Short mmCIF file of C-alpha atoms and ligand atoms in Angstrom, two decimals:
data_model
loop_
_atom_site.label_atom_id
_atom_site.label_comp_id
_atom_site.label_asym_id
_atom_site.label_seq_id
_atom_site.Cartn_x
_atom_site.Cartn_y
_atom_site.Cartn_z
CA MET Z 298 35.38 58.01 -5.54
CA SER Z 299 33.65 55.32 -3.48
CA CYS Z 300 33.32 51.96 -5.24
CA MET Z 301 30.34 51.06 -2.97
CA ALA Z 302 26.78 51.48 -4.18
CA ARG Z 303 25.20 54.32 -2.18
CA ARG Z 304 22.92 52.93 0.47
CA LEU Z 305 19.22 53.64 0.26
CA ILE Z 306 18.53 55.45 3.53
CA LYS Z 307 14.97 56.50 4.24
CA GLY Z 308 13.62 55.01 7.46
CA LEU Z 309 14.62 56.24 10.91
CA ASP Z 310 15.95 52.84 11.93
CA THR Z 311 18.16 52.67 8.83
CA LYS Z 312 19.39 56.22 9.40
CA LEU Z 313 20.44 55.34 12.94
CA ILE Z 314 22.66 52.57 11.66
CA HIS Z 315 23.90 53.95 8.33
CA ALA Z 316 23.37 57.72 7.93
CA GLY Z 317 26.60 59.70 7.97
CA GLU Z 318 28.80 56.60 8.16
CA PRO Z 319 32.02 56.78 6.15
CA GLU Z 320 31.92 55.31 2.66
CA PRO Z 321 34.09 53.37 2.08
CA LEU Z 322 34.51 52.13 5.66
CA ILE Z 323 37.73 53.39 7.25
CA GLY Z 324 40.22 50.54 6.98
CA GLY Z 325 37.20 48.28 6.61
CA ALA Z 326 36.19 48.94 10.23
CA VAL Z 327 32.45 48.30 10.67
CA ALA Z 328 32.34 50.41 13.84
CA MET Z 329 33.57 53.99 13.47
CA PRO Z 330 37.13 54.09 14.88
CA ILE Z 331 38.05 56.65 17.54
CA PHE Z 332 40.32 59.38 16.16
CA GLN Z 333 42.23 60.10 19.34
CA SER Z 334 44.22 63.00 17.89
CA SER Z 335 43.85 66.51 19.23
CA THR Z 336 44.95 68.06 15.97
CA PHE Z 337 45.25 67.16 12.30
CA GLU Z 338 47.64 68.10 9.52
CA TYR Z 339 46.99 71.40 7.71
CA ALA Z 340 45.11 70.81 4.47
CA GLY Z 341 44.91 74.30 3.03
CA GLN Z 342 42.15 75.61 5.33
CA THR Z 343 41.54 79.32 5.14
CA SER Z 344 39.22 79.82 8.12
CA TYR Z 345 39.98 79.32 11.83
CA HIS Z 346 36.82 77.24 12.30
CA ASP Z 347 37.92 74.80 9.58
CA LEU Z 348 41.27 73.96 11.20
CA ARG Z 349 41.12 70.33 12.31
CA TYR Z 350 41.23 70.36 16.10
CA ILE Z 351 39.05 68.61 18.68
CA ARG Z 352 37.84 71.85 20.28
CA LEU Z 353 36.63 73.02 16.86
CA ASN Z 354 34.25 70.05 16.78
CA ASN Z 355 35.36 68.73 13.41
CA THR Z 356 37.23 65.47 13.89
CA PRO Z 357 35.90 62.44 11.95
CA ASN Z 358 34.07 61.33 15.12
CA HIS Z 359 32.24 64.67 15.23
CA THR Z 360 31.36 64.88 11.56
CA VAL Z 361 29.82 61.40 11.44
CA LEU Z 362 27.59 62.30 14.38
CA HIS Z 363 26.64 65.64 12.85
CA ALA Z 364 25.48 63.98 9.65
CA LYS Z 365 23.58 61.24 11.49
CA LEU Z 366 21.78 63.66 13.83
CA ALA Z 367 20.77 65.97 10.99
CA ALA Z 368 19.43 63.01 8.99
CA LEU Z 369 17.46 61.73 11.99
CA GLU Z 370 15.52 64.97 12.45
CA ASN Z 371 15.29 65.74 8.72
CA ALA Z 372 17.28 68.93 9.22
CA GLU Z 373 20.16 70.44 7.28
CA ALA Z 374 22.88 70.30 9.92
CA ALA Z 375 23.79 69.31 13.46
CA LEU Z 376 26.47 69.86 16.06
CA VAL Z 377 27.42 67.86 19.13
CA ALA Z 378 28.48 69.55 22.37
CA GLY Z 379 30.11 68.63 25.66
CA SER Z 380 26.76 68.43 27.50
CA GLY Z 381 23.11 69.29 27.03
CA MET Z 382 23.71 72.56 28.88
CA ALA Z 383 26.67 73.34 26.58
CA ALA Z 384 24.32 72.89 23.61
CA ILE Z 385 21.57 75.01 25.19
CA SER Z 386 23.88 77.80 26.37
CA ALA Z 387 25.83 77.96 23.08
CA ALA Z 388 22.57 78.13 21.11
CA LEU Z 389 21.00 80.80 23.32
CA PHE Z 390 24.12 82.94 23.67
CA THR Z 391 24.31 82.92 19.86
CA VAL Z 392 20.68 83.75 19.24
CA LEU Z 393 20.37 86.36 22.02
CA ALA Z 394 23.76 88.02 21.46
CA GLY Z 395 23.78 91.76 22.08
CA GLY Z 396 21.18 92.03 24.85
CA GLY Z 397 18.40 89.84 23.49
CA HIS Z 398 15.21 88.83 25.27
CA LEU Z 399 13.76 85.32 25.33
CA LEU Z 400 10.20 84.08 25.77
CA ALA Z 401 10.44 80.72 27.53
CA GLN Z 402 7.90 78.15 28.56
CA ASP Z 403 7.32 78.51 32.29
CA CYS Z 404 8.07 74.92 33.30
CA VAL Z 405 11.46 73.98 31.86
CA TYR Z 406 14.25 71.69 33.11
CA GLY Z 407 15.69 73.16 36.36
CA GLY Z 408 19.22 73.58 34.96
CA THR Z 409 17.86 75.54 32.00
CA HIS Z 410 15.69 77.62 34.35
CA ASP Z 411 18.79 78.43 36.42
CA LEU Z 412 20.72 79.44 33.28
CA PHE Z 413 17.88 81.86 32.44
CA VAL Z 414 17.51 83.44 35.86
CA GLU Z 415 21.06 83.27 37.25
CA GLU Z 416 23.34 83.66 34.23
CA PHE Z 417 21.31 85.65 31.69
CA PRO Z 418 21.15 88.88 33.75
CA ARG Z 419 24.95 88.76 34.25
CA TYR Z 420 25.40 88.90 30.47
CA GLY Z 421 22.71 91.48 29.71
CA LEU Z 422 20.19 88.89 28.48
CA SER Z 423 16.63 88.64 29.75
CA VAL Z 424 13.75 86.17 29.84
CA ASP Z 425 10.01 86.25 30.39
CA PHE Z 426 8.16 83.06 31.15
CA ILE Z 427 5.01 82.23 29.21
CA ASP Z 428 2.28 79.63 29.59
CA GLY Z 429 2.96 77.15 26.78
CA ASP Z 430 -0.73 76.28 26.65
CA GLU Z 431 -1.95 79.86 26.17
CA PRO Z 432 -0.59 81.27 22.88
CA GLY Z 433 -3.09 84.13 23.16
CA THR Z 434 -1.09 85.57 26.07
CA TRP Z 435 2.35 85.45 24.43
CA ARG Z 436 2.06 88.72 22.49
CA GLU Z 437 1.86 90.83 25.65
CA ALA Z 438 5.29 89.47 26.72
CA LEU Z 439 6.98 90.56 23.47
CA ARG Z 440 9.60 93.31 23.69
CA PRO Z 441 11.44 95.16 20.93
CA ASN Z 442 14.55 93.06 21.68
CA THR Z 443 12.78 89.67 21.82
CA LYS Z 444 14.75 87.29 19.64
CA ALA Z 445 13.39 83.80 20.25
CA ILE Z 446 10.75 81.57 21.82
CA TYR Z 447 11.90 78.51 23.79
CA VAL Z 448 9.87 75.42 24.65
CA GLU Z 449 10.43 71.79 25.65
CA ALA Z 450 8.82 68.98 23.64
CA ILE Z 451 7.66 67.36 26.86
CA SER Z 452 8.38 69.42 29.94
CA ASN Z 453 10.37 68.12 32.87
CA PRO Z 454 8.99 66.97 35.35
CA LEU Z 455 5.28 67.68 34.78
CA MET Z 456 5.18 66.22 31.25
CA GLN Z 457 3.30 69.15 29.74
CA VAL Z 458 3.17 69.44 25.96
CA SER Z 459 3.05 73.09 24.96
CA ASP Z 460 1.28 74.26 21.83
CA LEU Z 461 4.39 73.55 19.75
CA GLN Z 462 2.88 74.45 16.38
CA ALA Z 463 1.69 77.77 17.85
CA ALA Z 464 5.26 78.45 19.04
CA VAL Z 465 6.60 77.94 15.50
CA ASP Z 466 3.83 80.10 13.99
CA PHE Z 467 4.24 82.83 16.62
CA ALA Z 468 7.98 82.97 15.97
CA ALA Z 469 7.46 83.23 12.21
CA ALA Z 470 4.84 85.96 12.59
CA ASN Z 471 7.02 88.05 14.90
CA GLY Z 472 10.46 87.65 13.37
CA LEU Z 473 11.71 85.37 16.18
CA LEU Z 474 13.55 82.07 16.12
CA SER Z 475 11.72 79.01 17.46
CA ILE Z 476 13.83 76.77 19.68
CA ILE Z 477 12.86 73.47 21.29
CA ASP Z 478 14.53 71.14 23.76
CA ASN Z 479 13.63 67.77 22.21
CA THR Z 480 15.41 65.63 24.83
CA PHE Z 481 12.33 63.95 26.29
CA ALA Z 482 10.72 63.05 22.95
CA SER Z 483 13.94 62.03 21.14
CA PRO Z 484 14.03 62.00 17.33
CA ILE Z 485 12.14 58.69 17.40
CA ASN Z 486 8.99 60.33 18.75
CA PHE Z 487 9.32 63.86 17.35
CA ARG Z 488 11.38 65.67 14.72
CA PRO Z 489 10.92 69.42 15.35
CA ALA Z 490 12.17 70.59 11.91
CA GLU Z 491 9.20 68.79 10.35
CA ILE Z 492 6.80 71.31 11.90
CA GLY Z 493 9.10 74.27 11.32
CA PHE Z 494 11.28 74.69 14.43
CA ASP Z 495 14.49 76.59 13.72
CA LEU Z 496 16.60 74.80 16.33
CA SER Z 497 16.22 71.51 18.18
CA LEU Z 498 18.41 70.91 21.23
CA HIS Z 499 19.18 67.71 23.11
CA SER Z 500 20.80 66.49 26.23
CA GLY Z 501 22.52 63.59 24.47
CA THR Z 502 23.26 62.31 27.96
CA LYS Z 503 19.70 60.96 28.00
CA TYR Z 504 18.00 59.00 25.20
CA LEU Z 505 20.45 59.65 22.37
CA ASN Z 506 23.24 57.88 24.24
CA GLY Z 507 20.94 55.84 26.44
CA HIS Z 508 23.57 54.02 28.51
CA THR Z 509 24.19 56.45 31.38
CA ASP Z 510 27.93 56.64 30.75
CA ILE Z 511 28.62 60.07 29.17
CA VAL Z 512 27.32 63.64 29.12
CA ALA Z 513 26.74 65.12 25.68
CA GLY Z 514 24.56 67.63 23.87
CA ALA Z 515 23.29 68.31 20.37
CA VAL Z 516 22.06 71.28 18.32
CA ILE Z 517 20.10 70.54 15.14
CA GLY Z 518 18.75 72.99 12.54
CA SER Z 519 19.55 74.96 9.41
CA ALA Z 520 23.15 74.90 8.14
CA GLU Z 521 23.53 78.65 8.69
CA LEU Z 522 22.22 78.71 12.25
CA VAL Z 523 24.10 75.59 13.32
CA GLU Z 524 27.31 77.04 11.88
CA SER Z 525 26.94 80.21 13.95
CA VAL Z 526 26.21 78.18 17.11
CA LYS Z 527 29.31 76.12 16.29
CA HIS Z 528 31.44 79.27 16.25
CA THR Z 529 30.13 80.21 19.71
CA LEU Z 530 30.78 76.70 21.01
CA ASN Z 531 34.26 76.72 19.48
CA HIS Z 532 35.04 79.95 21.32
CA PHE Z 533 33.54 78.86 24.64
CA GLY Z 534 35.28 75.48 24.34
CA GLY Z 535 32.38 73.15 25.18
CA SER Z 536 33.32 70.41 22.72
CA LEU Z 537 32.66 66.68 23.01
CA ASP Z 538 35.84 64.60 23.10
CA PRO Z 539 36.27 61.81 20.50
CA HIS Z 540 35.87 58.98 22.97
CA ALA Z 541 32.55 60.41 24.16
CA CYS Z 542 31.61 60.91 20.48
CA PHE Z 543 32.29 57.21 19.94
CA LEU Z 544 30.09 56.20 22.87
CA LEU Z 545 27.29 58.53 21.77
CA HIS Z 546 27.55 57.12 18.26
CA ARG Z 547 27.40 53.55 19.52
CA GLY Z 548 24.48 54.32 21.80
CA MET Z 549 22.51 56.04 19.04
CA LYS Z 550 22.49 52.94 16.86
CA THR Z 551 19.96 51.31 19.19
CA LEU Z 552 17.92 54.48 19.85
CA ALA Z 553 14.84 53.24 18.01
CA VAL Z 554 14.63 49.85 19.69
CA ARG Z 555 15.23 51.37 23.10
CA VAL Z 556 12.79 54.26 22.77
CA ARG Z 557 9.98 52.13 21.32
CA HIS Z 558 10.40 49.66 24.17
CA GLN Z 559 10.39 52.54 26.65
CA ASN Z 560 7.33 54.17 25.03
CA GLU Z 561 5.42 50.92 25.37
CA SER Z 562 6.49 50.14 28.93
CA ALA Z 563 5.93 53.70 30.18
CA LEU Z 564 2.39 53.73 28.77
CA LYS Z 565 1.58 50.44 30.51
CA ILE Z 566 3.06 51.61 33.81
CA ALA Z 567 1.27 54.98 33.57
CA ARG Z 568 -2.06 53.16 33.07
CA TRP Z 569 -1.42 50.75 35.94
CA LEU Z 570 -0.36 53.59 38.23
CA GLU Z 571 -3.45 55.58 37.35
CA GLN Z 572 -5.65 52.72 38.47
CA HIS Z 573 -3.81 52.09 41.74
CA ARG Z 574 -5.60 53.26 44.88
CA ALA Z 575 -2.38 54.64 46.40
CA VAL Z 576 -1.78 57.01 43.49
CA ALA Z 577 -3.36 60.48 43.44
CA ARG Z 578 -2.17 61.69 40.05
CA VAL Z 579 -0.12 60.52 37.06
CA ASN Z 580 1.44 62.91 34.52
CA TYR Z 581 2.05 61.17 31.19
CA PRO Z 582 0.98 62.58 27.80
CA GLY Z 583 -0.01 59.10 26.61
CA LEU Z 584 -2.87 58.96 29.12
CA GLU Z 585 -6.32 60.05 27.97
CA SER Z 586 -6.58 61.96 31.27
CA HIS Z 587 -3.55 64.15 30.44
CA ILE Z 588 -4.51 67.72 29.63
CA ASN Z 589 -2.37 67.74 26.45
CA HIS Z 590 -3.13 64.17 25.32
CA LEU Z 591 -4.80 65.07 22.00
CA ARG Z 592 -2.00 67.47 21.10
CA ALA Z 593 0.59 64.83 21.96
CA CYS Z 594 -1.24 62.31 19.72
CA GLU Z 595 -1.14 64.78 16.82
CA LEU Z 596 2.53 65.70 17.23
CA PHE Z 597 4.32 62.58 18.46
CA ASP Z 598 4.92 59.03 17.26
CA GLY Z 599 5.19 57.89 20.88
CA PHE Z 600 4.90 59.51 24.30
CA GLY Z 601 8.37 58.81 25.69
CA GLY Z 602 9.72 56.86 28.63
CA VAL Z 603 9.30 59.40 31.42
CA LEU Z 604 6.28 59.94 33.65
CA SER Z 605 5.73 61.54 37.01
CA PHE Z 606 3.22 60.80 39.74
CA GLU Z 607 2.04 61.78 43.20
CA LEU Z 608 0.90 59.41 45.92
CA ALA Z 609 -2.30 59.95 47.88
CA GLY Z 610 -0.19 59.91 51.06
CA GLY Z 611 1.92 62.86 49.84
CA LEU Z 612 5.59 63.40 50.66
CA ASP Z 613 5.81 60.80 53.47
CA ALA Z 614 4.32 58.09 51.28
CA ALA Z 615 6.67 59.09 48.44
CA ARG Z 616 9.66 58.64 50.77
CA ARG Z 617 8.41 55.22 51.94
CA PHE Z 618 7.78 54.16 48.35
CA MET Z 619 11.26 55.19 47.21
CA ASP Z 620 12.88 53.35 50.11
CA ARG Z 621 11.03 50.19 49.17
CA VAL Z 622 11.52 49.82 45.38
CA THR Z 623 14.37 47.59 44.25
CA ILE Z 624 14.52 47.88 40.44
CA PRO Z 625 14.42 51.67 39.81
CA ILE Z 626 17.67 53.32 40.78
CA SER Z 627 17.31 56.59 42.63
CA ALA Z 628 19.50 58.94 40.57
CA PRO Z 629 19.28 62.42 39.02
CA SER Z 630 19.15 61.57 35.34
CA LEU Z 631 16.89 59.78 32.89
CA GLY Z 632 16.67 58.15 29.49
CA GLY Z 633 18.99 55.21 30.23
CA VAL Z 634 18.34 51.50 29.72
CA GLU Z 635 17.87 51.16 33.47
CA THR Z 636 14.72 52.46 35.15
CA SER Z 637 15.57 55.42 37.36
CA MET Z 638 13.58 57.73 39.56
CA GLU Z 639 13.97 60.88 41.54
CA ARG Z 640 12.12 63.16 43.89
CA ARG Z 641 13.73 66.53 43.99
CA ASN Z 642 12.98 69.78 45.73
CA ALA Z 643 11.85 72.37 43.20
CA HIS Z 644 14.37 75.00 42.10
CA PRO Z 645 13.46 78.56 43.18
CA GLY Z 646 10.68 79.75 40.87
CA GLN Z 647 9.39 76.19 40.39
CA GLU Z 648 7.20 76.06 43.48
CA HIS Z 649 4.32 74.70 41.37
CA ILE Z 650 6.09 71.32 41.43
CA PRO Z 651 4.48 69.31 44.26
CA PRO Z 652 6.99 68.20 46.95
CA GLY Z 653 5.92 64.54 46.78
CA LEU Z 654 6.25 64.30 42.98
CA ILE Z 655 8.21 61.24 41.83
CA ARG Z 656 9.69 61.22 38.33
CA LEU Z 657 10.15 57.78 36.82
CA SER Z 658 12.28 57.17 33.74
CA VAL Z 659 11.23 53.76 32.47
CA GLY Z 660 14.12 51.67 31.18
CA CYS Z 661 14.37 48.58 29.01
CA GLU Z 662 13.75 45.93 31.68
CA SER Z 663 10.80 43.50 31.40
CA VAL Z 664 7.86 45.71 32.18
CA ASP Z 665 6.20 43.03 34.32
CA ASP Z 666 9.25 42.97 36.59
CA THR Z 667 9.27 46.75 36.92
CA TRP Z 668 5.56 46.95 37.61
CA GLY Z 669 5.71 44.03 40.08
CA ASP Z 670 8.36 45.94 42.01
CA LEU Z 671 6.46 49.23 41.90
CA ALA Z 672 3.21 47.56 42.98
CA VAL Z 673 4.82 45.96 46.08
CA ALA Z 674 6.36 49.33 47.02
CA LEU Z 675 3.04 51.14 46.50
CA ASP Z 676 1.26 48.72 48.81
CA ALA Z 677 4.00 49.02 51.41
CA ALA Z 678 3.99 52.83 51.19
CA THR Z 679 0.30 53.01 51.93
CA SER Z 680 -0.21 50.22 54.46
N1 PLP Y 777 17.38 69.35 28.89
C1 PLP Y 777 16.64 68.50 29.62
C2 PLP Y 777 15.20 68.32 29.29
C3 PLP Y 777 17.21 67.79 30.68
O1 PLP Y 777 16.46 66.96 31.42
C4 PLP Y 777 18.59 68.00 30.99
C5 PLP Y 777 19.25 67.28 32.10
O2 PLP Y 777 18.61 66.64 32.90
C6 PLP Y 777 19.31 68.90 30.20
C7 PLP Y 777 18.69 69.54 29.16
C8 PLP Y 777 20.76 69.18 30.48
O3 PLP Y 777 21.54 68.15 29.96
P1 PLP Y 777 23.03 67.79 30.46
O4 PLP Y 777 22.89 67.27 31.86
O5 PLP Y 777 23.48 66.78 29.47
O6 PLP Y 777 23.82 69.04 30.42
#
């Protein structure tokens, strides 16, 4: 039995540092050591999934993360995966097994969209896209084999906030599971289990890790559901290795300070952009002008670090702007401590994304430096 008094863990910031940590500390180590062992001695396990083996996602580095993630979102259980897409595919292949049909928000992350339209049909699964803002239209898309509804907390890259409570209620009323990709909000701004979501998914590559040095994923929800997703993941083999677990763990300890800084800086930059003559449109749920602003205020504790915008000069101006900035790094990810940006051609089926749209992931730099840089580039792009 531990001789340490149990820590009082209530606040999010305390959970990030202490929830799930071993008591007593292993060998006195304040930072969780890396258990670089593919397998562990038999200890009387009776089930395959309980054997201690890295692919079965149950080394000490996994279990600490599982407990911390579950505590963060006030859920029963969690599971880490080898990438965000490993988490999403393992969850959906579990929930839709046997020819299931999914209702999915119509503007989701491109990789998820491709999974739905390219891979699902090859495995006998199907999807219909729904307008996340129009719950009244969802019923007509229901089929006898519909198993779940899928939304993103803040959609990528247009920053829409679907009617998330309606998604939970619709699922409950129709015997479906409600699933949300909570990557953009992070547990600091939104904890889906608190409004009734069955599963919350993350690309841990983004905010959870925050340092742009690993890919990782997470699945958070009820113990029963997470356990069945874990079995799928164990079979498909998409586990997170212990060194990546260690980095994710280390990154998560500063999640709150990073995300609050990013919330604050992104809101300032969104406001400044909105007032700039070179800018035609800014998409950020923290802006009063955003179509889902009131809903975002009700649901979230902050609006996140990502925004997107279009320049009045369209695609050519966007190219000039991106050539001119010096602080944001042009790269295809987000949620790191460094500000990054991208302008990407829409995936097939995402033609509603304007070609000149720039997505900016605001980092942890001094916001005045970032804005100073953006402002010079905006002037240059339009002169
Ligand atoms: N979900 C969202 C919202 C994302 O933006 C991404 C990646 O950009 C993913 C999931 C996929 O995550 P990963 O690249 O870690 O597989």
